[in-house]
mmCIF file of C-alpha atoms in Angstrom:
data_model
loop_
_atom_site.group_PDB
_atom_site.id
_atom_site.type_symbol
_atom_site.label_atom_id
_atom_site.label_comp_id
_atom_site.label_asym_id
_atom_site.label_seq_id
_atom_site.Cartn_x
_atom_site.Cartn_y
_atom_site.Cartn_z
ATOM 1 C CA GLU E 1023 86.163 84.591 67.511
ATOM 2 C CA ALA E 1024 86.431 87.884 65.949
ATOM 3 C CA GLY E 1025 83.344 90.154 66.541
ATOM 4 C CA VAL E 1026 82.069 92.716 64.317
ATOM 5 C CA ALA E 1027 84.316 95.360 62.991
ATOM 6 C CA GLN E 1028 83.631 98.633 61.980
ATOM 7 C CA SER E 1029 85.251 102.016 60.786
ATOM 8 C CA PRO E 1030 86.117 104.664 60.844
ATOM 9 C CA ARG E 1031 85.202 105.187 64.647
ATOM 10 C CA TYR E 1032 84.869 108.593 64.659
ATOM 11 C CA LYS E 1033 84.015 111.234 61.425
ATOM 12 C CA ILE E 1034 83.299 114.659 61.334
ATOM 13 C CA ILE E 1035 81.758 116.384 58.351
ATOM 14 C CA GLU E 1036 80.487 119.373 57.026
ATOM 15 C CA LYS E 1037 76.701 119.281 56.130
ATOM 16 C CA ARG E 1038 76.143 118.538 52.445
ATOM 17 C CA GLN E 1039 79.303 116.531 52.335
ATOM 18 C CA SER E 1040 79.531 112.685 52.009
ATOM 19 C CA VAL E 1041 80.476 110.025 54.198
ATOM 20 C CA ALA E 1042 80.772 106.262 54.131
ATOM 21 C CA PHE E 1043 81.180 103.784 56.967
ATOM 22 C CA TRP E 1044 82.324 99.979 56.364
ATOM 23 C CA CYS E 1045 81.284 96.993 58.425
ATOM 24 C CA ASN E 1046 82.837 93.375 58.503
ATOM 25 C CA PRO E 1047 80.702 90.789 60.305
ATOM 26 C CA ILE E 1048 81.082 88.063 62.400
ATOM 27 C CA SER E 1049 82.309 84.763 59.545
ATOM 28 C CA GLY E 1050 79.484 82.993 58.814
ATOM 29 C CA HIS E 1051 76.984 85.330 60.217
ATOM 30 C CA ALA E 1052 74.228 85.847 57.112
ATOM 31 C CA THR E 1053 72.233 88.453 57.983
ATOM 32 C CA LEU E 1054 73.720 92.251 58.534
ATOM 33 C CA TYR E 1055 72.140 95.030 60.413
ATOM 34 C CA TRP E 1056 72.771 99.085 59.993
ATOM 35 C CA TYR E 1057 71.225 101.057 62.788
ATOM 36 C CA GLN E 1058 71.053 104.774 63.592
ATOM 37 C CA GLN E 1059 71.492 105.447 67.046
ATOM 38 C CA ILE E 1060 70.649 109.222 68.399
ATOM 39 C CA LEU E 1061 71.920 110.095 71.481
ATOM 40 C CA GLY E 1062 69.562 109.160 74.353
ATOM 41 C CA GLN E 1063 67.577 106.678 72.196
ATOM 42 C CA GLY E 1064 67.495 103.200 71.523
ATOM 43 C CA PRO E 1065 68.867 101.687 67.912
ATOM 44 C CA LYS E 1066 66.904 102.537 64.803
ATOM 45 C CA LEU E 1067 67.012 99.735 62.129
ATOM 46 C CA LEU E 1068 67.899 101.666 58.930
ATOM 47 C CA ILE E 1069 68.449 98.520 56.663
ATOM 48 C CA GLN E 1070 68.797 94.576 57.036
ATOM 49 C CA PHE E 1071 70.255 92.123 54.539
ATOM 50 C CA GLN E 1072 70.411 88.401 54.309
ATOM 51 C CA ASN E 1073 73.594 87.349 52.228
ATOM 52 C CA ASN E 1074 74.080 90.006 49.751
ATOM 53 C CA GLY E 1075 69.737 90.774 49.207
ATOM 54 C CA VAL E 1076 67.872 93.495 51.056
ATOM 55 C CA VAL E 1077 65.111 92.200 53.367
ATOM 56 C CA ASP E 1078 64.185 95.496 55.211
ATOM 57 C CA ASP E 1079 65.086 99.075 54.269
ATOM 58 C CA SER E 1080 61.753 100.530 55.235
ATOM 59 C CA GLN E 1081 63.327 103.419 57.200
ATOM 60 C CA LEU E 1082 66.357 104.099 55.550
ATOM 61 C CA PRO E 1083 66.237 107.711 54.000
ATOM 62 C CA LYS E 1084 66.591 106.405 50.649
ATOM 63 C CA ASP E 1085 67.118 109.627 48.990
ATOM 64 C CA ARG E 1086 70.491 110.136 51.115
ATOM 65 C CA PHE E 1087 71.236 107.152 52.487
ATOM 66 C CA SER E 1088 72.432 103.831 50.672
ATOM 67 C CA ALA E 1089 74.145 100.475 51.573
ATOM 68 C CA GLU E 1090 75.582 97.724 49.736
ATOM 69 C CA ARG E 1091 76.719 94.016 50.700
ATOM 70 C CA LEU E 1092 78.137 93.178 47.397
ATOM 71 C CA LYS E 1093 79.663 89.575 48.241
ATOM 72 C CA GLY E 1094 77.410 88.922 51.164
ATOM 73 C CA VAL E 1095 79.956 89.709 53.789
ATOM 74 C CA ASP E 1096 81.199 93.111 54.420
ATOM 75 C CA SER E 1097 78.992 95.920 54.011
ATOM 76 C CA THR E 1098 79.332 100.106 53.580
ATOM 77 C CA LEU E 1099 76.565 102.498 54.259
ATOM 78 C CA LYS E 1100 76.920 106.215 52.568
ATOM 79 C CA ILE E 1101 75.279 109.135 53.144
ATOM 80 C CA GLN E 1102 75.130 112.020 50.464
ATOM 81 C CA PRO E 1103 74.399 114.474 51.468
ATOM 82 C CA ALA E 1104 74.531 114.741 54.911
ATOM 83 C CA LYS E 1105 72.010 116.825 57.289
ATOM 84 C CA LEU E 1106 72.687 117.923 60.866
ATOM 85 C CA GLU E 1107 70.217 115.626 61.882
ATOM 86 C CA ASP E 1108 72.340 112.612 60.891
ATOM 87 C CA SER E 1109 74.237 113.033 63.645
ATOM 88 C CA ALA E 1110 74.433 110.004 65.429
ATOM 89 C CA VAL E 1111 76.322 106.483 66.340
ATOM 90 C CA TYR E 1112 75.875 103.882 63.262
ATOM 91 C CA LEU E 1113 75.999 100.556 64.507
ATOM 92 C CA CYS E 1114 76.245 97.393 62.276
ATOM 93 C CA ALA E 1115 75.268 94.267 63.698
ATOM 94 C CA SER E 1116 75.387 90.481 62.340
ATOM 95 C CA SER E 1117 73.346 87.287 63.434
ATOM 96 C CA PHE E 1118 73.439 83.711 62.611
ATOM 97 C CA THR E 1119 69.800 83.470 62.196
ATOM 98 C CA GLY E 1120 68.025 80.052 62.580
ATOM 99 C CA GLN E 1121 65.870 78.207 64.242
ATOM 100 C CA PHE E 1122 67.631 79.205 67.777
ATOM 101 C CA GLY E 1123 66.928 82.431 67.639
ATOM 102 C CA ASN E 1124 68.209 86.091 66.530
ATOM 103 C CA GLU E 1125 70.645 87.394 68.851
ATOM 104 C CA GLN E 1126 72.422 90.200 67.552
ATOM 105 C CA PHE E 1127 76.384 90.771 67.720
ATOM 106 C CA PHE E 1128 77.410 94.420 67.466
ATOM 107 C CA GLY E 1129 80.465 96.576 66.492
ATOM 108 C CA PRO E 1130 81.587 99.337 68.376
ATOM 109 C CA GLY E 1131 79.814 101.850 66.042
ATOM 110 C CA THR E 1132 80.997 104.797 64.336
ATOM 111 C CA ARG E 1133 80.272 108.249 65.657
ATOM 112 C CA LEU E 1134 79.083 110.846 63.092
ATOM 113 C CA THR E 1135 79.381 114.542 63.908
ATOM 114 C CA VAL E 1136 77.548 116.752 61.148
ATOM 115 C CA LEU E 1137 78.646 120.456 61.528
ATOM 116 C CA SER F 67 58.911 103.264 65.267
ATOM 117 C CA GLN F 68 60.119 101.682 68.413
ATOM 118 C CA GLN F 69 57.924 99.093 69.727
ATOM 119 C CA GLY F 70 59.634 98.787 73.622
ATOM 120 C CA GLU F 71 59.297 101.199 76.126
ATOM 121 C CA GLU F 72 61.426 100.829 78.933
ATOM 122 C CA ASP F 73 60.834 102.067 82.774
ATOM 123 C CA PRO F 74 61.957 104.090 84.412
ATOM 124 C CA GLN F 75 64.387 105.932 81.717
ATOM 125 C CA ALA F 76 66.894 106.006 84.596
ATOM 126 C CA LEU F 77 67.733 104.341 87.720
ATOM 127 C CA SER F 78 70.272 105.254 90.310
ATOM 128 C CA ILE F 79 71.476 102.631 93.026
ATOM 129 C CA GLN F 80 74.297 101.625 95.474
ATOM 130 C CA GLU F 81 76.385 98.545 94.821
ATOM 131 C CA GLY F 82 74.868 95.344 96.403
ATOM 132 C CA GLU F 83 71.383 96.488 95.680
ATOM 133 C CA ASN F 84 68.855 94.972 93.228
ATOM 134 C CA ALA F 85 68.000 96.767 89.822
ATOM 135 C CA THR F 86 64.663 96.104 88.324
ATOM 136 C CA MET F 87 63.829 97.669 84.588
ATOM 137 C CA ASN F 88 60.512 97.048 82.968
ATOM 138 C CA CYS F 89 59.704 96.892 79.355
ATOM 139 C CA SER F 90 56.236 97.297 77.640
ATOM 140 C CA TYR F 91 55.375 96.387 74.066
ATOM 141 C CA LYS F 92 52.332 96.398 72.139
ATOM 142 C CA THR F 93 52.233 93.777 69.576
ATOM 143 C CA SER F 94 52.860 89.933 69.709
ATOM 144 C CA ILE F 95 56.219 88.742 69.531
ATOM 145 C CA ASN F 96 58.127 85.565 68.943
ATOM 146 C CA ASN F 97 61.059 86.823 71.563
ATOM 147 C CA LEU F 98 61.926 89.420 73.466
ATOM 148 C CA GLN F 99 65.814 90.169 74.516
ATOM 149 C CA TRP F 100 67.891 92.438 76.875
ATOM 150 C CA TYR F 101 70.861 94.271 75.713
ATOM 151 C CA ARG F 102 73.361 96.298 77.558
ATOM 152 C CA GLN F 103 75.344 99.295 76.430
ATOM 153 C CA ASN F 104 78.298 100.769 78.081
ATOM 154 C CA SER F 105 78.747 104.412 77.247
ATOM 155 C CA GLY F 106 80.651 104.662 73.937
ATOM 156 C CA ARG F 107 80.567 101.458 72.823
ATOM 157 C CA GLY F 108 78.248 98.856 71.007
ATOM 158 C CA LEU F 109 75.448 96.494 72.385
ATOM 159 C CA VAL F 110 75.784 93.481 74.237
ATOM 160 C CA HIS F 111 73.488 90.491 74.033
ATOM 161 C CA LEU F 112 72.393 89.642 77.651
ATOM 162 C CA ILE F 113 69.434 87.248 77.422
ATOM 163 C CA LEU F 114 66.660 86.068 75.460
ATOM 164 C CA ILE F 115 63.304 84.860 76.367
ATOM 165 C CA ARG F 116 60.506 83.380 74.032
ATOM 166 C CA SER F 117 57.155 84.173 73.764
ATOM 167 C CA ASN F 118 56.178 80.419 75.390
ATOM 168 C CA GLU F 119 58.636 81.077 78.646
ATOM 169 C CA ARG F 120 57.643 82.911 81.574
ATOM 170 C CA GLU F 121 60.838 83.289 83.597
ATOM 171 C CA LYS F 122 64.437 83.104 82.107
ATOM 172 C CA HIS F 123 67.877 83.103 84.681
ATOM 173 C CA SER F 124 71.409 83.875 83.200
ATOM 174 C CA GLY F 125 73.893 84.478 86.276
ATOM 175 C CA ARG F 126 72.691 87.574 88.289
ATOM 176 C CA LEU F 127 69.873 88.307 85.580
ATOM 177 C CA ARG F 128 66.434 87.356 85.886
ATOM 178 C CA VAL F 129 63.847 88.085 83.022
ATOM 179 C CA THR F 130 60.094 87.266 82.989
ATOM 180 C CA LEU F 131 57.737 87.752 80.848
ATOM 181 C CA ASP F 132 53.760 88.407 80.475
ATOM 182 C CA THR F 133 52.709 88.090 77.202
ATOM 183 C CA SER F 134 49.117 88.807 78.338
ATOM 184 C CA LYS F 135 50.188 92.367 79.917
ATOM 185 C CA LYS F 136 52.811 92.742 77.159
ATOM 186 C CA SER F 137 55.668 92.908 79.392
ATOM 187 C CA SER F 138 58.923 91.895 80.664
ATOM 188 C CA SER F 139 61.206 92.884 83.253
ATOM 189 C CA LEU F 140 64.995 92.369 83.699
ATOM 190 C CA LEU F 141 66.230 92.058 87.275
ATOM 191 C CA ILE F 142 69.784 92.581 88.121
ATOM 192 C CA THR F 143 70.652 91.134 91.745
ATOM 193 C CA ALA F 144 73.714 92.166 93.761
ATOM 194 C CA SER F 145 74.588 95.009 91.641
ATOM 195 C CA ARG F 146 78.092 96.206 90.595
ATOM 196 C CA ALA F 147 79.681 99.355 89.547
ATOM 197 C CA ALA F 148 80.917 97.895 86.311
ATOM 198 C CA ASP F 149 76.812 97.192 85.852
ATOM 199 C CA THR F 150 76.401 100.776 85.116
ATOM 200 C CA ALA F 151 75.436 101.088 81.487
ATOM 201 C CA SER F 152 72.026 101.682 79.420
ATOM 202 C CA TYR F 153 69.863 98.407 79.102
ATOM 203 C CA PHE F 154 67.507 97.951 76.114
ATOM 204 C CA CYS F 155 64.955 95.531 75.157
ATOM 205 C CA ALA F 156 64.174 94.432 71.723
ATOM 206 C CA THR F 157 61.319 92.668 70.626
ATOM 207 C CA ASP F 158 61.041 90.292 67.546
ATOM 208 C CA GLU F 159 57.734 90.585 66.066
ATOM 209 C CA SER F 160 58.550 89.608 62.685
ATOM 210 C CA GLY F 161 56.377 86.350 62.537
ATOM 211 C CA GLY F 162 58.249 85.158 59.665
ATOM 212 C CA SER F 163 61.965 84.635 59.192
ATOM 213 C CA ASN F 164 62.888 88.240 58.787
ATOM 214 C CA TYR F 165 64.890 88.097 62.525
ATOM 215 C CA LYS F 166 64.341 91.824 62.622
ATOM 216 C CA LEU F 167 64.243 93.491 66.263
ATOM 217 C CA THR F 168 62.491 96.594 67.267
ATOM 218 C CA PHE F 169 64.610 98.355 70.278
ATOM 219 C CA GLY F 170 63.273 100.442 73.023
ATOM 220 C CA LYS F 171 64.447 104.047 74.364
ATOM 221 C CA GLY F 172 66.620 102.328 76.933
ATOM 222 C CA THR F 173 66.951 102.506 81.018
ATOM 223 C CA LEU F 174 70.261 104.350 82.156
ATOM 224 C CA LEU F 175 71.248 102.261 85.454
ATOM 225 C CA THR F 176 73.747 103.877 87.589
ATOM 226 C CA VAL F 177 75.336 101.580 90.166
ATOM 227 C CA ASN F 178 77.310 103.704 92.813
ATOM 228 C CA PRO F 179 80.267 102.103 94.624
#
C-alpha cells in the first residue's frame, strides 16, 4: 500500500514570497490533515478535511494560509505571504476514520525555511 | 494548544535497557495514541489505547492509561539503537466524530549502542 505522498521535500524562500505544498493521501482515506511542526515541538493541526469539506481550521492563520481539497483526494496548502516564523516542517496525514479509531498515517513532510 | 505533555523531554539510555515515557493530559479523551518520529521523517503510529482500557501491549511496547490521573506511560523494553527517535502522545478529545488529535511536545529518546 502506498503511503502519504508530499512534495516538495524542502523549500527555501524569502519572506513575503508565496509557497505551496502538495499532499496525496492514502487511497480511500476520507480524512486529511495538515500540521505545522516547529523545531522541538509536536505537530500542531492547521486544517482537517473530511472528503472535500473543512472539519476544523480553527488554528489556521487565515490571513496568510489557505488550503483546498477540491476533489476529496489530494490537497494543497499555500502560504502567501510567508513570514520568518513560518519556518517549520509541514506534515500531511490521512486516516480512514470510523468506529475503529483514528490512527493517522503521515507523509515525510516538507521542510520550509523562510529567510 | 497542546493537550498532552510528555515527560521527560529527553532520555538517554544504553542499548538493552528499558525506556519509560510519560504523558499527561487535561480533558476527557476517547483514546490516546503514541507516535514515533525519526529525525527528518514523518510520524509513525505505534499504539492506540481507548479510554476504557488500562493496558495494552504491542511487541516490545507496553502502554498504560490512567484516566483518573489523566496520564499514560509508554514502556519500551530491551531498547535498541534503532529506537532512537522522538516519541509523541496524542489525545482524541473530540467527543464526537471529528477524529482530531492533539499532540504533545514529545520525548527525545537516545539509545546508545
